[in-house]
Amino acid sequence: MSTTLERIAPFTNEPVKKFSDPQEIAEMQAALARVKARFGERYPLVIGGRRVETEKQILSRNPAHKSEIVGSVSSASAAQAEEAIELAAATFESWKRESFELRAEVLFRAAALMRERRYEFDALLVYEVGKNWAEAEGETTEAIDFLEYYAREALRYGGEHPIVPFPGERNELRYIPLGVGAVIPPWNFALAILVGMTAAALVTGNTVVLKPSSDSPVIAARVVDLFEEAGLPAGALNFIPGSGSVIGDLVVGHPKTRFISFTGSKEVGLHINELAAKTAPGQRWIKRVVAEMGGKDSIVVAADADLDAAVEGVAVSAFGFTGQKCSACSRAIVEAPVYEAFVERLRARVAKISVGDPSLPDTGMGPVVSESAFKSISQYIEIGKGEGRLLCGGNAIGDEGYFLEPTVIVDVAPEARISCEEIFGPVLSVHKARDFDHALEIANNTEFGLTGSLYTTDRAKIERARDEFFVGNLYFNRKSTGALVGVHPFGGFNMSGTDSKAGGRDYLLLFLQAKSISEKLS
Ligand code: NAD
């Protein structure tokens, strides 16, 4: 093991600010004011370290006040995306030769800078994607965790690896980077997932072209600045916001792109996978695709469960960040003997969720991210009204922002559309199961397999679910959201993706290839 590794304390999760202390509240309010004062600022592309302004701009709106423009971000042309890939390929020749220690140092410095500016990143998340204070702070700490965790992991991969001794030979296995990676994150963890995917690619010695979501390009621009401040050389991280269908397809299909690290919807993920499988003229490798995609996550409530805990877990998992998490509970499957009691208690619990402006400290649920999300979720609510009984919610609130009520539809058939398709908003379907067998059958009946949770006091049910509940992240007697870096490595089965287990020990391997070296001793 390297000496650097020995000097570094073992990884622990960053403590989350609870905003219970007046000092923390004051600092958050000051950060919100500072971020607001910069509304409308312009953010350029970054290609080979050069800032490039384009005429075409992406306007990033505050979803709680649609008339407010958080920032205006340059939109890359095809030629600029091409140039970014070329410069990333040229920079790869030097960046790949740097030591794992040096690259890890960049991540440690980036983590320190983010810790210093945590409230500013919290405030950006509030304004650009509509997170409430607690959700925003949870995300910023997760971003810090990814930097700290992957820096340590890089040191481990850069160290010696066990190999069986063989007489007369000196043998070695070492890990080397892949090349230029297209990093394509979603808007819903605009900071943490973007930082995690980018940091993992860079710390292993790859160079990156980053195409952020058009719903959260300002946060992405700030992260690019932060990496530069942390000492990343020009050309290692190139920033090319733009249209998915033009810029996205170009970077995915380019012969110099070596791998694609994608997190987003199933539809876009499958499209990328297909495009990446085609060999472009001049391409010298099979592209590697890491695609983390959607979910349709169930919480099973057994007849013997602590019902209050189950109701709380379902409500928090379904409506935290307005249901816009891949891990959000979008279906509650309840055993028949407790179904009616569960539904009544859930109605009372959901009624307590306050919907409003997430920049205010006590807001429970903010807006959905965009007009297109608002329309798509509203359509699903209409479909749901025909597929079950509307228990609560179902309406839009005002027209200042994209606000929807938390919506629960009960008595839904397991194969209904709202039960099987990802809605990605504050809509929960509730299903009655005849017994525990039936509950597990319903839980496994979609094409997804991301997260799932079971509330029960019966050890035998826990043991069965451990084997039979087919999801990448399974939880017992707790919410289905809130995976912690290092503690709950994250990734899903089936159409939820390639099960990359972000925040786990296997993750960096996805950005590396191993070289086996053998020398005959004389
Ligand atoms: P999305 O699929 O619409 O977009 C994801 C990214 O892909 C964005 O940056 C977008 O600009 C880009 N893109 C769009 N078309 C492209 C193309 N043709 N080529 C290349 N890139 C293209 O998803 P979203 O709305 O940003 O995020 C929400 C989705 O992400 C949900 O389905 C959610 O479940 C999923 N998600 C999954 C995880 C996970 O770990 N499994 C985590 C977070 C979000």
Short mmCIF file of C-alpha atoms in Angstrom, two decimals, residues 99-410:
data_model
loop_
_atom_site.label_atom_id
_atom_site.label_comp_id
_atom_site.label_asym_id
_atom_site.label_seq_id
_atom_site.Cartn_x
_atom_site.Cartn_y
_atom_site.Cartn_z
CA SER A 99 0.17 9.10 -10.38
CA PHE A 100 -2.98 7.92 -8.63
CA GLU A 101 -1.73 9.96 -5.63
CA LEU A 102 -1.62 13.21 -7.59
CA ARG A 103 -5.05 12.63 -9.06
CA ALA A 104 -6.47 11.71 -5.65
CA GLU A 105 -5.04 14.97 -4.27
CA VAL A 106 -7.20 16.90 -6.76
CA LEU A 107 -10.29 15.17 -5.39
CA PHE A 108 -9.29 15.82 -1.78
CA ARG A 109 -8.83 19.52 -2.59
CA ALA A 110 -12.16 19.61 -4.45
CA ALA A 111 -13.85 18.06 -1.39
CA ALA A 112 -12.30 20.70 0.88
CA LEU A 113 -13.48 23.51 -1.42
CA MET A 114 -16.98 22.09 -1.59
CA ARG A 115 -17.09 21.76 2.20
CA GLU A 116 -16.15 25.46 2.50
CA ARG A 117 -18.91 26.43 0.03
CA ARG A 118 -21.49 23.86 1.04
CA TYR A 119 -24.28 26.39 1.69
CA GLU A 120 -23.71 27.95 -1.71
CA PHE A 121 -24.12 24.57 -3.40
CA ASP A 122 -27.17 23.90 -1.20
CA ALA A 123 -28.65 27.22 -2.35
CA LEU A 124 -27.96 26.45 -6.01
CA LEU A 125 -29.84 23.16 -5.64
CA VAL A 126 -32.76 25.00 -4.06
CA TYR A 127 -32.98 27.48 -6.91
CA GLU A 128 -32.05 25.43 -9.95
CA VAL A 129 -33.91 22.17 -9.29
CA GLY A 130 -36.31 23.01 -6.44
CA LYS A 131 -34.81 20.98 -3.56
CA ASN A 132 -35.81 21.91 -0.05
CA TRP A 133 -33.03 22.77 2.42
CA ALA A 134 -32.68 19.32 3.92
CA GLU A 135 -32.66 17.52 0.54
CA ALA A 136 -30.15 20.03 -0.84
CA GLU A 137 -27.84 19.66 2.14
CA GLY A 138 -28.12 15.85 1.89
CA GLU A 139 -27.03 16.08 -1.72
CA THR A 140 -24.07 18.40 -1.11
CA THR A 141 -22.76 16.10 1.61
CA GLU A 142 -23.15 13.17 -0.80
CA ALA A 143 -21.04 15.02 -3.38
CA ILE A 144 -18.32 15.57 -0.75
CA ASP A 145 -18.56 11.88 0.16
CA PHE A 146 -18.04 10.81 -3.47
CA LEU A 147 -14.88 12.94 -3.71
CA GLU A 148 -13.46 11.66 -0.44
CA TYR A 149 -14.41 8.04 -1.13
CA TYR A 150 -13.18 7.82 -4.73
CA ALA A 151 -9.91 9.56 -3.81
CA ARG A 152 -9.22 6.78 -1.28
CA GLU A 153 -10.40 4.12 -3.72
CA ALA A 154 -8.02 5.45 -6.38
CA LEU A 155 -5.13 5.06 -3.95
CA ARG A 156 -6.21 1.46 -3.39
CA TYR A 157 -6.44 0.69 -7.11
CA GLY A 158 -3.08 2.43 -7.65
CA GLY A 159 -1.42 0.22 -5.02
CA GLU A 160 -0.14 -3.34 -5.34
CA HIS A 161 -2.55 -6.14 -6.17
CA PRO A 162 -2.16 -9.70 -4.95
CA ILE A 163 -0.94 -12.17 -7.53
CA VAL A 164 0.15 -15.80 -7.14
CA PRO A 165 3.97 -16.01 -6.98
CA PHE A 166 5.61 -18.02 -9.76
CA PRO A 167 9.23 -19.26 -9.68
CA GLY A 168 11.59 -17.48 -12.07
CA GLU A 169 9.23 -14.63 -12.90
CA ARG A 170 8.39 -11.18 -11.51
CA ASN A 171 4.67 -10.67 -12.06
CA GLU A 172 2.45 -7.67 -11.59
CA LEU A 173 -1.13 -6.58 -12.22
CA ARG A 174 -1.69 -2.86 -12.59
CA TYR A 175 -4.74 -0.78 -13.41
CA ILE A 176 -4.63 1.78 -16.19
CA PRO A 177 -7.27 4.23 -17.48
CA LEU A 178 -9.43 3.77 -20.57
CA GLY A 179 -9.33 7.10 -22.44
CA VAL A 180 -11.88 9.81 -23.16
CA GLY A 181 -15.19 9.37 -21.37
CA ALA A 182 -18.53 11.01 -22.11
CA VAL A 183 -20.10 11.79 -18.74
CA ILE A 184 -23.86 12.34 -18.99
CA PRO A 185 -25.62 12.90 -15.65
CA PRO A 186 -29.30 13.63 -14.84
CA TRP A 187 -30.70 16.82 -13.28
CA ASN A 188 -32.24 15.20 -10.22
CA PHE A 189 -28.92 14.80 -8.42
CA ALA A 190 -27.45 17.67 -10.38
CA LEU A 191 -24.52 17.95 -7.98
CA ALA A 192 -23.86 14.60 -6.30
CA ILE A 193 -24.28 12.27 -9.28
CA LEU A 194 -22.47 14.66 -11.61
CA VAL A 195 -19.57 14.99 -9.16
CA GLY A 196 -19.46 11.24 -8.51
CA MET A 197 -19.43 10.24 -12.17
CA THR A 198 -16.91 12.93 -13.14
CA ALA A 199 -14.58 12.38 -10.19
CA ALA A 200 -14.50 8.61 -10.73
CA ALA A 201 -13.56 9.03 -14.39
CA LEU A 202 -10.86 11.63 -13.67
CA VAL A 203 -9.21 10.10 -10.62
CA THR A 204 -8.58 6.89 -12.54
CA GLY A 205 -6.69 8.84 -15.22
CA ASN A 206 -9.32 9.32 -17.90
CA THR A 207 -10.28 12.65 -19.43
CA VAL A 208 -13.88 13.78 -19.68
CA VAL A 209 -16.35 15.57 -21.87
CA LEU A 210 -19.22 16.50 -19.59
CA LYS A 211 -22.66 17.04 -21.10
CA PRO A 212 -24.97 18.13 -18.26
CA SER A 213 -28.74 18.10 -18.26
CA SER A 214 -30.30 21.25 -19.70
CA ASP A 215 -32.38 21.47 -16.50
CA SER A 216 -29.30 21.94 -14.29
CA PRO A 217 -26.40 23.38 -16.31
CA VAL A 218 -25.51 26.15 -13.80
CA ILE A 219 -24.63 23.70 -11.02
CA ALA A 220 -22.57 21.76 -13.56
CA ALA A 221 -20.70 24.93 -14.59
CA ARG A 222 -19.87 25.67 -10.94
CA VAL A 223 -18.52 22.15 -10.47
CA VAL A 224 -16.26 22.54 -13.51
CA ASP A 225 -14.86 25.76 -11.97
CA LEU A 226 -14.34 23.99 -8.66
CA PHE A 227 -12.34 21.14 -10.22
CA GLU A 228 -10.16 23.69 -11.99
CA GLU A 229 -9.55 25.50 -8.71
CA ALA A 230 -8.66 22.17 -7.13
CA GLY A 231 -5.78 21.84 -9.58
CA LEU A 232 -7.17 19.79 -12.46
CA PRO A 233 -5.14 20.56 -15.60
CA ALA A 234 -6.78 22.24 -18.60
CA GLY A 235 -8.30 19.77 -21.04
CA ALA A 236 -8.94 17.01 -18.49
CA LEU A 237 -12.55 18.14 -17.95
CA ASN A 238 -14.38 19.74 -20.86
CA PHE A 239 -17.81 21.25 -20.45
CA ILE A 240 -20.22 21.07 -23.37
CA PRO A 241 -23.86 21.63 -22.45
CA GLY A 242 -26.27 21.19 -25.33
CA SER A 243 -29.09 19.21 -26.82
CA GLY A 244 -29.17 15.50 -26.03
CA SER A 245 -30.09 14.50 -29.53
CA VAL A 246 -27.32 16.56 -31.18
CA ILE A 247 -24.42 16.87 -28.71
CA GLY A 248 -25.33 13.69 -26.83
CA ASP A 249 -25.46 11.51 -29.92
CA LEU A 250 -22.27 13.07 -31.25
CA VAL A 251 -20.17 12.38 -28.15
CA VAL A 252 -21.60 8.89 -27.70
CA GLY A 253 -20.99 7.96 -31.34
CA HIS A 254 -17.55 9.59 -31.70
CA PRO A 255 -14.72 7.13 -32.54
CA LYS A 256 -12.42 8.73 -29.92
CA THR A 257 -14.93 8.26 -27.11
CA ARG A 258 -13.74 5.23 -25.15
CA PHE A 259 -16.55 4.95 -22.60
CA ILE A 260 -19.88 6.47 -21.67
CA SER A 261 -20.94 7.00 -18.10
CA PHE A 262 -24.65 7.74 -18.12
CA THR A 263 -27.29 8.20 -15.45
CA GLY A 264 -30.84 9.03 -16.53
CA SER A 265 -33.98 7.53 -17.96
CA LYS A 266 -34.36 4.04 -19.39
CA GLU A 267 -35.29 5.45 -22.80
CA VAL A 268 -32.15 7.56 -23.17
CA GLY A 269 -29.93 4.89 -21.58
CA LEU A 270 -31.07 2.22 -24.04
CA HIS A 271 -30.61 4.61 -26.94
CA ILE A 272 -27.04 5.38 -25.80
CA ASN A 273 -26.29 1.69 -25.35
CA GLU A 274 -27.45 0.97 -28.89
CA LEU A 275 -25.53 3.86 -30.43
CA ALA A 276 -22.35 3.03 -28.50
CA ALA A 277 -22.49 -0.56 -29.77
CA LYS A 278 -21.99 0.62 -33.38
CA THR A 279 -18.34 0.80 -34.42
CA ALA A 280 -17.48 4.14 -36.04
CA PRO A 281 -14.85 4.27 -38.79
CA GLY A 282 -11.42 4.63 -37.16
CA GLN A 283 -12.63 3.37 -33.79
CA ARG A 284 -10.12 1.02 -32.14
CA TRP A 285 -12.08 -0.37 -29.18
CA ILE A 286 -15.42 -1.63 -27.98
CA LYS A 287 -16.96 1.25 -26.06
CA ARG A 288 -17.80 0.58 -22.47
CA VAL A 289 -21.24 1.76 -21.34
CA VAL A 290 -22.16 2.29 -17.72
CA ALA A 291 -25.86 3.16 -17.69
CA GLU A 292 -27.78 3.72 -14.49
CA MET A 293 -31.44 4.16 -15.34
CA GLY A 294 -34.95 4.48 -13.94
CA GLY A 295 -36.86 2.73 -11.21
CA LYS A 296 -40.35 1.71 -10.16
CA ASP A 297 -39.66 1.08 -6.53
CA SER A 298 -41.94 -0.80 -4.16
CA ILE A 299 -42.35 -0.77 -0.43
CA VAL A 300 -44.02 -3.94 0.82
CA VAL A 301 -45.98 -3.61 4.06
CA ALA A 302 -46.54 -6.98 5.72
CA ALA A 303 -49.56 -7.66 7.92
CA ASP A 304 -47.28 -7.85 10.97
CA ALA A 305 -45.45 -4.55 10.26
CA ASP A 306 -45.21 -1.60 12.63
CA LEU A 307 -47.84 0.31 10.68
CA ASP A 308 -46.88 3.82 11.82
CA ALA A 309 -43.26 3.23 10.82
CA ALA A 310 -44.40 1.84 7.46
CA VAL A 311 -46.67 4.83 6.78
CA GLU A 312 -43.85 7.23 7.65
CA GLY A 313 -41.34 5.33 5.48
CA VAL A 314 -43.70 5.24 2.50
CA ALA A 315 -44.58 8.95 2.77
CA VAL A 316 -40.94 10.05 3.07
CA SER A 317 -39.77 7.74 0.27
CA ALA A 318 -42.62 8.70 -2.07
CA PHE A 319 -42.66 12.47 -1.58
CA GLY A 320 -39.10 13.39 -0.56
CA PHE A 321 -37.79 15.76 -3.28
CA THR A 322 -41.26 15.68 -4.82
CA GLY A 323 -40.89 12.00 -5.78
CA GLN A 324 -38.10 12.86 -8.21
CA LYS A 325 -35.58 10.26 -7.09
CA CYS A 326 -34.81 7.07 -8.96
CA SER A 327 -35.13 5.36 -5.56
CA ALA A 328 -38.48 7.00 -4.68
CA CYS A 329 -41.23 4.66 -3.55
CA SER A 330 -43.86 4.84 -6.27
CA ARG A 331 -45.84 1.76 -5.24
CA ALA A 332 -46.91 0.63 -1.78
CA ILE A 333 -47.92 -3.03 -1.66
CA VAL A 334 -49.88 -3.82 1.46
CA GLU A 335 -51.07 -7.15 2.81
CA ALA A 336 -54.88 -7.35 2.92
CA PRO A 337 -55.41 -7.55 6.72
CA VAL A 338 -53.84 -4.09 7.27
CA TYR A 339 -54.69 -2.50 3.91
CA GLU A 340 -57.60 -0.28 5.04
CA ALA A 341 -55.81 0.89 8.21
CA PHE A 342 -52.66 1.66 6.19
CA VAL A 343 -54.59 3.68 3.61
CA GLU A 344 -56.34 5.78 6.27
CA ARG A 345 -53.13 6.52 8.16
CA LEU A 346 -51.33 7.34 4.91
CA ARG A 347 -54.04 9.84 3.97
CA ALA A 348 -53.56 11.62 7.32
CA ARG A 349 -49.76 11.62 6.99
CA VAL A 350 -49.74 12.96 3.41
CA ALA A 351 -52.12 15.77 4.40
CA LYS A 352 -49.35 17.11 6.64
CA ILE A 353 -46.89 17.63 3.76
CA SER A 354 -46.48 21.33 3.09
CA VAL A 355 -46.01 22.23 -0.56
CA GLY A 356 -44.34 25.53 -1.41
CA ASP A 357 -41.26 27.58 -2.21
CA PRO A 358 -38.21 25.48 -1.31
CA SER A 359 -36.15 28.56 -0.52
CA LEU A 360 -38.22 28.89 2.68
CA PRO A 361 -36.86 26.84 5.59
CA ASP A 362 -39.95 24.81 6.48
CA THR A 363 -41.09 23.70 3.03
CA GLY A 364 -41.75 19.98 2.81
CA MET A 365 -42.24 19.56 -0.92
CA GLY A 366 -41.12 21.92 -3.67
CA PRO A 367 -42.05 22.04 -7.36
CA VAL A 368 -41.30 19.50 -10.07
CA VAL A 369 -38.35 20.48 -12.20
CA SER A 370 -39.78 21.71 -15.49
CA GLU A 371 -42.80 22.30 -17.65
CA SER A 372 -42.30 19.02 -19.49
CA ALA A 373 -42.07 17.10 -16.19
CA PHE A 374 -45.19 18.92 -14.96
CA LYS A 375 -47.13 17.95 -18.09
CA SER A 376 -45.99 14.35 -18.12
CA ILE A 377 -46.77 13.81 -14.41
CA SER A 378 -50.17 15.53 -14.81
CA GLN A 379 -51.00 13.13 -17.65
CA TYR A 380 -50.09 10.16 -15.46
CA ILE A 381 -52.36 11.49 -12.71
CA GLU A 382 -55.25 11.53 -15.20
CA ILE A 383 -54.41 7.96 -16.29
CA GLY A 384 -54.22 6.97 -12.62
CA LYS A 385 -57.68 8.34 -11.88
CA GLY A 386 -58.99 5.79 -14.37
CA GLU A 387 -56.85 2.98 -12.97
CA GLY A 388 -57.71 3.35 -9.29
CA ARG A 389 -59.36 5.58 -6.69
CA LEU A 390 -57.83 8.99 -6.02
CA LEU A 391 -57.16 9.07 -2.27
CA CYS A 392 -55.64 12.54 -2.11
CA GLY A 393 -53.96 15.19 -4.26
CA GLY A 394 -54.25 15.19 -8.02
CA ASN A 395 -54.15 18.95 -8.57
CA ALA A 396 -51.70 21.62 -9.63
CA ILE A 397 -51.10 24.48 -7.17
CA GLY A 398 -50.97 28.02 -8.54
CA ASP A 399 -49.14 28.95 -11.72
CA GLU A 400 -46.07 30.71 -10.34
CA GLY A 401 -44.09 27.46 -10.43
CA TYR A 402 -44.48 23.79 -11.35
CA PHE A 403 -46.27 22.75 -8.17
CA LEU A 404 -48.34 19.58 -7.82
CA GLU A 405 -50.04 18.13 -4.78
CA PRO A 406 -48.69 14.89 -3.34
CA THR A 407 -50.96 12.35 -5.02
CA VAL A 408 -52.01 8.89 -3.84
CA ILE A 409 -54.09 6.51 -5.93
CA VAL A 410 -55.34 3.37 -4.16
#
